[in-house]
Short mmCIF file of C-alpha atoms in Angstrom, two decimals:
data_model
loop_
_atom_site.label_atom_id
_atom_site.label_comp_id
_atom_site.label_asym_id
_atom_site.label_seq_id
_atom_site.Cartn_x
_atom_site.Cartn_y
_atom_site.Cartn_z
CA TRP A 12 4.70 -8.95 -19.65
CA GLY A 13 7.27 -6.86 -22.05
CA GLU A 14 9.79 -4.62 -22.02
CA LYS A 15 10.63 -3.87 -18.82
CA TYR A 16 10.02 -6.77 -17.49
CA ASN A 17 12.69 -9.60 -16.79
CA LYS A 18 9.87 -12.00 -16.77
CA THR A 19 7.34 -12.58 -17.94
CA CYS A 20 3.36 -14.27 -15.98
CA ARG A 21 0.12 -13.51 -16.03
CA LEU A 22 -2.39 -11.77 -14.28
CA ASN A 23 -5.73 -12.51 -13.45
CA THR A 24 -8.64 -9.94 -11.79
CA TYR A 25 -9.70 -10.14 -8.03
CA ILE A 26 -12.00 -8.59 -5.86
CA LEU A 27 -11.72 -7.52 -2.78
CA ASN A 28 -14.37 -7.77 0.28
CA VAL A 29 -12.41 -5.01 2.40
CA ASP A 30 -15.31 -5.29 4.82
CA THR A 31 -15.36 -8.68 5.38
CA GLY A 32 -11.26 -9.41 3.94
CA LYS A 33 -13.00 -12.27 1.27
CA VAL A 34 -11.33 -12.08 -2.25
CA GLY A 35 -12.69 -13.57 -5.44
CA LEU A 36 -11.07 -14.39 -8.36
CA VAL A 37 -12.60 -13.07 -11.93
CA ALA A 38 -13.03 -15.98 -13.82
CA ASN A 39 -15.81 -15.20 -16.83
CA VAL A 40 -13.31 -13.57 -17.85
CA PRO A 41 -12.15 -13.86 -22.31
CA GLY A 42 -8.84 -16.15 -22.20
CA LYS A 43 -9.51 -17.61 -18.43
CA ASP A 44 -7.86 -20.65 -19.34
CA ASN A 45 -5.33 -22.37 -17.07
CA SER A 46 -4.00 -24.54 -18.80
CA ILE A 47 -0.78 -21.88 -20.51
CA GLU A 48 1.91 -21.85 -17.96
CA SER A 49 1.55 -18.44 -16.30
CA THR A 50 5.42 -18.11 -17.88
CA SER A 51 4.21 -18.38 -21.45
CA THR A 52 4.30 -15.52 -24.24
CA ASN A 53 1.38 -17.87 -25.07
CA GLY A 54 -1.39 -15.95 -23.38
CA GLY A 55 -4.65 -15.68 -24.15
CA TYR A 56 -6.41 -12.24 -23.31
CA THR A 57 -4.10 -9.83 -20.54
CA ILE A 58 -6.69 -7.98 -18.39
CA GLY A 59 -7.00 -4.48 -17.11
CA GLN A 60 -8.67 -1.39 -16.47
CA PRO A 61 -11.69 -2.64 -14.03
CA VAL A 62 -14.34 -0.04 -13.24
CA PHE A 63 -18.28 -1.29 -11.50
CA SER A 64 -20.97 -0.76 -13.69
CA PRO A 65 -23.03 1.77 -11.73
CA CYS A 66 -25.47 -0.93 -10.04
CA GLY A 67 -22.18 -2.92 -9.13
CA ASN A 68 -23.18 -6.04 -10.88
CA TYR A 69 -21.11 -5.78 -13.67
CA LEU A 70 -17.01 -5.39 -14.36
CA VAL A 71 -16.44 -3.86 -17.12
CA TYR A 72 -12.50 -3.63 -18.35
CA THR A 73 -9.62 -3.36 -21.02
CA ALA A 74 -8.92 -7.27 -22.53
CA TRP A 75 -5.12 -6.88 -24.47
CA ASP A 76 -5.53 -9.77 -27.57
CA ALA A 77 -1.64 -11.48 -26.24
CA GLY A 78 -2.06 -13.87 -29.12
CA GLY A 79 -5.13 -15.39 -28.12
CA GLY A 80 -8.15 -13.70 -29.61
CA GLY A 81 -6.56 -14.07 -33.51
CA ASN A 82 -5.10 -11.20 -33.92
CA MET A 83 -1.63 -11.35 -31.99
CA PRO A 84 0.81 -14.00 -32.14
CA LYS A 85 2.05 -14.20 -29.05
CA ARG A 86 2.35 -11.50 -25.72
CA LEU A 87 4.55 -8.58 -27.21
CA GLY A 88 5.33 -5.28 -25.05
CA SER A 89 2.62 -3.37 -24.80
CA ILE A 90 4.14 -0.72 -22.44
CA TYR A 91 4.52 2.08 -24.74
CA CYS A 92 2.81 0.46 -27.38
CA TYR A 93 -1.22 1.91 -27.60
CA GLN A 94 -1.30 0.10 -31.07
CA ARG A 95 -1.31 -3.49 -29.54
CA GLN A 96 -6.19 -4.67 -30.23
CA CYS A 97 -8.23 -4.62 -27.02
CA ALA A 98 -11.17 -4.51 -26.84
CA ILE A 99 -14.25 -3.67 -23.70
CA TYR A 100 -15.64 -6.29 -21.96
CA SER A 101 -17.81 -6.38 -19.08
CA SER A 102 -19.21 -9.53 -17.09
CA PRO A 103 -21.62 -10.17 -13.91
CA ILE A 104 -20.57 -10.00 -10.42
CA GLU A 105 -23.52 -10.23 -8.20
CA ARG A 106 -23.29 -13.69 -7.24
CA MET A 107 -19.50 -13.18 -6.14
CA MET A 108 -20.40 -10.39 -4.86
CA LYS A 109 -22.75 -12.47 -2.33
CA SER A 110 -20.54 -14.86 -1.69
CA LEU A 111 -18.05 -12.02 -0.62
CA SER A 112 -20.11 -10.00 1.20
CA VAL A 113 -20.71 -13.52 3.24
CA ILE A 114 -18.55 -13.68 6.81
CA SER A 115 -17.36 -17.86 6.65
CA SER A 116 -13.83 -19.32 6.46
CA THR A 117 -13.73 -19.06 2.69
CA HIS A 118 -11.01 -16.40 1.10
CA ASP A 119 -12.25 -16.55 -2.34
CA ASN A 120 -15.65 -17.71 -4.76
CA GLU A 121 -14.94 -21.56 -5.59
CA SER A 122 -16.90 -22.88 -2.63
CA GLY A 123 -19.15 -24.70 -4.95
CA GLU A 124 -20.82 -22.04 -5.52
CA GLU A 125 -23.75 -20.55 -8.71
CA LYS A 126 -21.18 -19.44 -10.80
CA ASP A 127 -22.43 -16.08 -12.78
CA GLY A 128 -22.52 -15.95 -16.24
CA SER A 129 -19.41 -15.73 -19.23
CA PHE A 130 -19.18 -12.50 -19.96
CA LEU A 131 -20.08 -10.22 -22.98
CA CYS A 132 -17.81 -8.59 -25.96
CA ILE A 133 -19.29 -4.57 -27.12
CA THR A 134 -16.66 -3.70 -28.87
CA ALA A 135 -16.92 -6.32 -30.90
CA ASN A 136 -15.78 -4.73 -33.96
CA ASP A 137 -13.33 -2.52 -33.35
CA ARG A 138 -9.68 -2.96 -33.33
CA LEU A 139 -8.35 -0.61 -30.33
CA ALA A 140 -10.82 0.29 -27.04
CA ARG A 141 -9.84 0.91 -24.29
CA SER A 142 -10.26 3.34 -20.83
CA PRO A 143 -14.43 2.74 -20.21
CA ARG A 144 -15.50 5.30 -17.10
CA PHE A 145 -18.78 5.21 -15.93
CA VAL A 146 -20.67 9.05 -16.65
CA THR A 147 -24.02 9.69 -14.42
CA ASP A 148 -26.44 11.45 -15.17
CA GLY A 149 -26.74 14.29 -11.77
CA LYS A 150 -29.69 12.93 -10.89
CA GLY A 151 -28.65 9.51 -9.71
CA ARG A 152 -27.30 6.16 -10.77
CA THR A 153 -30.71 5.44 -12.44
CA ASN A 154 -29.54 6.21 -16.13
CA SER A 155 -25.67 6.26 -17.15
CA LYS A 156 -23.12 5.52 -20.21
CA LEU A 157 -20.33 4.29 -20.61
CA VAL A 158 -17.86 5.79 -22.31
CA PHE A 159 -14.21 5.04 -23.54
CA LEU A 160 -11.78 5.09 -25.89
CA SER A 161 -11.66 3.46 -28.90
CA ASN A 162 -10.31 3.49 -33.17
CA ILE A 163 -12.44 1.46 -34.87
CA LYS A 164 -9.67 0.65 -37.57
CA GLY A 165 -6.60 1.22 -35.17
CA PHE A 166 -3.22 1.56 -36.20
CA ASP A 167 0.45 0.68 -37.31
CA THR A 168 2.41 3.11 -35.19
CA HIS A 169 2.74 3.18 -31.35
CA GLY A 170 0.96 6.11 -30.69
CA GLY A 171 -2.18 7.85 -32.52
CA CYS A 172 -5.94 9.63 -32.31
CA MET A 173 -8.68 7.81 -30.93
CA ALA A 174 -12.54 9.20 -30.66
CA LEU A 175 -14.36 8.81 -27.68
CA HIS A 176 -17.89 6.64 -27.62
CA SER A 177 -20.69 6.87 -25.22
CA ILE A 178 -23.50 3.70 -25.14
CA GLU A 179 -26.73 3.79 -22.82
CA TRP A 180 -26.06 1.92 -19.78
CA ASP A 181 -29.02 2.14 -17.00
CA SER A 182 -29.62 -0.08 -13.90
CA VAL A 183 -32.36 -1.71 -14.42
CA ASN A 184 -31.83 -3.38 -17.99
CA GLY A 185 -27.91 -2.90 -18.70
CA LEU A 186 -26.12 -2.00 -21.76
CA LYS A 187 -28.09 -0.92 -25.32
CA LEU A 188 -25.79 -2.12 -26.87
CA ASP A 189 -27.77 -0.85 -29.86
CA SER A 190 -27.30 2.99 -27.71
CA ARG A 191 -23.61 3.70 -28.99
CA ARG A 192 -22.62 6.86 -30.28
CA GLU A 193 -19.37 8.09 -31.45
CA LEU A 194 -19.13 11.82 -29.30
CA VAL A 195 -15.47 12.13 -30.76
CA GLU A 196 -14.06 11.36 -34.03
CA VAL A 197 -10.61 10.33 -35.02
CA VAL A 198 -9.54 13.62 -36.57
CA HIS A 199 -6.67 12.61 -39.69
CA LEU A 200 -5.86 16.27 -40.41
CA ALA A 201 -7.27 18.80 -38.77
CA GLU A 202 -9.04 21.77 -40.52
CA ASP A 203 -6.36 24.66 -39.29
CA ASP A 204 -2.37 25.10 -37.73
CA ASP A 205 -4.59 26.29 -34.44
CA ALA A 206 -8.07 23.83 -35.46
CA PHE A 207 -8.84 20.81 -32.73
CA PRO A 208 -6.31 18.11 -33.67
CA GLY A 209 -8.45 15.60 -32.00
CA LEU A 210 -7.05 13.59 -29.06
CA PHE A 211 -4.82 12.04 -28.14
CA VAL A 212 -4.79 10.74 -24.79
CA ASN A 213 -3.80 7.70 -23.78
CA GLN A 214 -5.77 7.07 -20.99
CA LEU A 215 -9.75 9.24 -19.64
CA PRO A 216 -8.66 10.02 -15.96
CA GLN A 217 -10.54 8.24 -13.74
CA GLU A 218 -13.40 9.56 -10.88
CA PRO A 219 -14.16 11.93 -10.46
CA PHE A 220 -14.12 13.28 -13.40
CA VAL A 221 -17.57 15.55 -14.89
CA SER A 222 -19.45 17.90 -13.84
CA GLY A 223 -22.17 18.09 -11.60
CA ASP A 224 -25.04 18.19 -13.83
CA GLY A 225 -23.82 15.13 -15.66
CA LYS A 226 -23.49 17.73 -18.70
CA PHE A 227 -19.36 17.03 -19.11
CA ILE A 228 -15.98 15.20 -18.85
CA TYR A 229 -12.52 16.14 -18.71
CA ALA A 230 -9.76 15.71 -20.08
CA THR A 231 -6.12 15.74 -20.50
CA THR A 232 -5.08 15.66 -24.88
CA GLN A 233 -1.62 16.57 -26.90
CA TRP A 234 -2.14 19.72 -27.86
CA ARG A 235 0.21 19.23 -30.80
CA SER A 236 2.88 20.99 -29.03
CA VAL A 237 1.29 21.96 -25.87
CA ILE A 238 -0.33 19.68 -23.11
CA LYS A 239 -4.47 21.26 -22.79
CA ILE A 240 -7.38 20.38 -20.29
CA ILE A 241 -10.38 20.62 -22.35
CA ARG A 242 -14.54 19.78 -21.87
CA ILE A 243 -16.92 18.06 -24.28
CA ASP A 244 -20.14 17.91 -24.71
CA LEU A 245 -22.34 14.15 -23.24
CA ILE A 246 -24.85 15.86 -25.73
CA THR A 247 -23.19 17.35 -28.81
CA GLY A 248 -19.79 16.30 -28.65
CA GLU A 249 -18.32 19.41 -28.52
CA VAL A 250 -15.08 19.71 -27.26
CA GLN A 251 -14.07 22.90 -26.16
CA PRO A 252 -10.21 23.73 -24.84
CA LEU A 253 -9.45 24.92 -20.84
CA ILE A 254 -8.13 28.93 -20.93
CA PHE A 255 -7.06 29.83 -17.60
CA CYS A 256 -3.28 29.85 -16.85
CA LEU A 257 -0.91 30.61 -13.13
CA GLY A 258 0.96 33.23 -11.79
CA LYS A 259 3.66 35.23 -14.02
CA THR A 260 2.46 33.69 -17.53
CA GLU A 261 0.36 35.72 -17.77
CA GLY A 262 0.81 37.39 -20.96
CA ALA A 263 2.05 33.81 -22.69
CA LYS A 264 0.33 34.90 -25.18
CA LYS A 265 1.84 37.70 -25.68
CA SER A 266 5.68 36.06 -25.61
CA GLY A 267 4.78 33.16 -27.40
CA ASN A 268 5.33 31.20 -25.31
CA LEU A 269 2.07 27.99 -24.24
CA PRO A 270 2.83 26.68 -21.41
CA SER A 271 0.75 22.95 -20.74
CA GLN A 272 -1.38 22.01 -18.25
CA SER A 273 -2.64 19.62 -17.36
CA LEU A 274 -5.75 17.98 -14.73
CA LEU A 275 -5.56 16.84 -11.35
CA CYS A 276 -8.77 15.58 -10.62
CA LEU A 277 -11.89 17.21 -10.13
CA THR A 278 -13.54 17.92 -6.25
CA GLN A 279 -16.85 16.95 -4.96
CA ALA A 280 -18.30 19.93 -5.94
CA GLY A 281 -17.06 20.45 -9.35
CA ASP A 282 -14.23 22.52 -9.30
CA ALA A 283 -10.48 21.86 -11.22
CA ILE A 284 -7.21 21.32 -9.73
CA VAL A 285 -4.54 21.45 -12.78
CA LEU A 286 -1.32 21.28 -12.51
CA GLN A 287 0.78 23.90 -15.88
CA SER A 288 4.44 23.68 -16.00
CA GLU A 289 7.36 25.77 -18.64
CA PRO A 290 10.12 23.49 -20.28
CA LEU A 291 11.40 26.87 -18.07
CA SER A 292 9.44 26.89 -15.09
CA PRO A 293 8.25 24.49 -12.47
CA PRO A 294 4.61 22.89 -12.45
CA ILE A 295 2.50 25.37 -10.39
CA ILE A 296 -0.74 23.39 -9.16
CA GLY A 297 -3.67 25.65 -8.89
CA PHE A 298 -7.40 25.48 -8.31
CA LEU A 299 -11.00 26.88 -11.19
CA SER A 300 -13.85 27.14 -9.57
CA ALA A 301 -17.21 25.75 -10.15
CA SER A 302 -18.48 28.76 -10.98
CA SER A 303 -15.31 29.87 -13.09
CA LEU A 304 -15.90 26.23 -15.54
CA ALA A 305 -19.65 26.28 -15.24
CA SER A 306 -20.06 30.63 -16.49
CA MET A 307 -16.36 29.47 -19.41
CA ASP A 308 -17.38 30.21 -23.23
CA LYS A 309 -14.54 30.22 -25.88
CA ASN A 310 -12.95 34.06 -26.36
CA SER A 311 -12.20 34.99 -22.05
CA ALA A 312 -10.78 32.95 -19.50
CA ILE A 313 -10.98 31.19 -15.93
CA ALA A 314 -10.54 33.02 -13.32
CA SER A 315 -8.30 30.32 -11.73
CA THR A 316 -5.89 30.36 -8.34
CA ILE A 317 -2.91 29.50 -7.72
CA ILE A 318 -2.08 26.30 -5.05
CA ALA A 319 1.31 25.57 -4.28
CA SER A 320 4.32 26.42 -6.48
CA LEU A 321 6.82 23.52 -6.70
CA GLY A 322 10.73 23.54 -6.77
CA PRO A 323 13.04 21.86 -8.89
CA ILE A 324 14.57 18.87 -8.53
CA ALA A 325 18.00 18.91 -8.26
CA ALA A 326 20.08 16.09 -11.22
CA THR A 327 23.64 16.39 -9.26
CA GLY A 328 24.75 17.20 -6.41
CA SER A 329 26.20 20.40 -7.61
CA PHE A 330 22.85 21.59 -9.73
CA ASP A 331 21.83 24.44 -7.78
CA PRO A 332 17.65 24.14 -7.23
CA THR A 333 18.28 28.16 -6.77
CA ASN A 334 19.64 29.31 -9.99
CA VAL A 335 16.90 28.21 -12.05
CA ALA A 336 14.23 30.15 -10.36
CA GLN A 337 16.10 32.87 -10.81
CA ASN A 338 17.74 33.23 -14.33
CA GLU A 339 13.65 31.44 -14.88
CA ASN A 340 12.40 34.92 -16.60
CA LYS A 341 15.82 35.78 -18.48
CA MET A 342 15.94 32.61 -20.27
CA ARG A 343 12.85 32.04 -22.74
CA TYR A 344 12.08 29.28 -25.61
CA HIS A 345 9.60 28.79 -28.43
CA VAL A 346 7.20 26.50 -30.65
CA VAL A 347 9.21 26.72 -33.47
CA ARG A 348 6.87 25.03 -36.52
CA SER A 349 9.17 24.02 -40.12
CA GLN A 350 7.08 23.25 -43.38
CA PRO A 351 8.30 20.32 -44.81
CA ASN A 352 8.88 20.17 -48.27
CA HIS A 353 8.89 16.15 -49.25
CA GLY A 354 5.77 13.39 -48.16
CA SER A 355 1.88 14.47 -49.09
CA VAL A 356 0.48 15.52 -45.95
CA LYS A 357 2.04 19.38 -46.09
CA THR A 358 0.76 20.35 -42.14
CA PRO A 359 4.29 22.29 -40.22
CA VAL A 360 6.28 19.90 -38.33
CA GLU A 361 6.32 21.53 -34.60
CA GLY A 362 9.39 22.22 -32.80
CA ILE A 363 10.34 23.54 -28.68
CA LEU A 364 13.66 25.93 -28.92
CA LEU A 365 14.97 26.56 -24.73
CA ILE A 366 17.27 29.99 -25.60
CA PRO A 367 19.17 30.83 -22.49
CA SER A 368 19.93 34.33 -20.38
CA GLY A 369 22.46 36.61 -22.15
CA SER A 370 22.10 35.27 -25.96
CA ASN A 371 21.64 38.19 -28.59
CA LYS A 372 21.54 37.50 -32.49
CA ARG A 373 24.71 38.30 -32.30
CA LYS A 374 26.20 35.75 -30.90
CA LYS A 375 26.34 32.22 -31.74
CA LEU A 376 25.26 29.28 -29.19
CA PRO A 377 26.13 25.92 -29.02
CA MET A 378 23.22 23.39 -29.18
CA ILE A 379 21.75 19.98 -27.85
CA VAL A 380 18.82 18.70 -30.41
CA VAL A 381 16.78 16.26 -29.08
CA PRO A 382 15.93 14.24 -32.09
CA HIS A 383 11.92 12.84 -30.44
CA GLY A 384 8.73 13.15 -31.24
CA GLY A 385 6.83 12.82 -34.84
CA PRO A 386 3.33 9.95 -35.16
CA HIS A 387 4.62 7.86 -31.94
CA SER A 388 5.12 10.25 -29.56
CA CYS A 389 4.75 14.54 -29.26
CA THR A 390 7.64 16.59 -27.17
CA SER A 391 5.51 18.91 -24.25
CA THR A 392 6.42 22.58 -23.36
CA SER A 393 5.85 21.21 -20.58
CA TYR A 394 8.97 21.02 -17.72
CA TYR A 395 11.84 19.14 -18.45
CA PRO A 396 14.24 19.51 -15.16
CA SER A 397 17.46 17.88 -17.78
CA TYR A 398 16.80 20.74 -20.36
CA SER A 399 16.22 23.40 -17.43
CA PHE A 400 19.84 22.37 -16.44
CA LEU A 401 21.12 22.95 -20.19
CA CYS A 402 19.89 25.92 -20.82
CA GLU A 403 21.59 27.39 -17.28
CA SER A 404 24.32 26.50 -18.38
CA GLY A 405 24.09 27.96 -21.72
CA TYR A 406 23.16 25.36 -23.95
CA ALA A 407 20.49 26.44 -26.32
CA VAL A 408 18.28 23.06 -26.45
CA LEU A 409 16.12 22.05 -29.46
#
């Protein structure tokens, strides 16, 4: 349901046992009201982002209010609307899991056996809570943490800053609600232009995204006009950006260029596979070793290795991709800042200016303005084939 869909339907959560082939419907979730027609926009809740607890006896997930929680009138669009009210729930599934593990002719969990208990809302007082993930202590699965994104008060724009919270979870006693901590708080206004602006993350990475010792988690966040990989200390909450540069952009800081970098995954050994791109340069896939990550500090760059350099994407049949590669060094870009003279918040507004090759101060260039960004989202210094094509064709792009 929502924008970009030509019809509406209700979503359900199922568990599949890959050994027996049996499928079970998770029915002990909020809003499971079969009296509502599947095509109605007056749905109760929408369930998503499910993860198993480390012990395997619980399913933890996000439930969006789609008209059943009293905070939304009905199902409203959500594909770009990260302010829709949502909470994190836990449902016991131990009996269902046992039932699905038994080979029989029954292919669902509605065969009359005793059902699991009711669900629990973990974040009852949060307007926004989503993206649950489990982090083990590195010594096994006895003691774990449930980490998730939260903004207790919420925000009214499509996107906004999120906090990172954690709750202790052990294999014997389960959830410890009174152990909830705020690891990274919501940043309303950064201390200065270069300070950490807060977590602008829609969801946390899938496993594995935890250091081998269980002390840190890694994530990708928008850092003003640049996408950065950050490391978060699970004890102190300290946020530290990963400093590295792949390939020919080693002089990025000196030239004023700021490539965007994303975390693809962590290997079982703790190495990081990363992606880097710039507005005029196609993505590069790189490798950061576990040892270099373990010894990283705030003032020195992490050693990196290039795995693969990806080619540009041809937008039309007349577009020669080799032209971009040949002119990458000649074209350039800058992150520009302007200070607004209105409003009560005096903080610079950033834009990205792409300059074609062969330009000079004496020649006025035709410029294409892309008016996008602001409190809802932000254009980053990532590779955009269409903008690169326009710049290679002689246009400045802002």
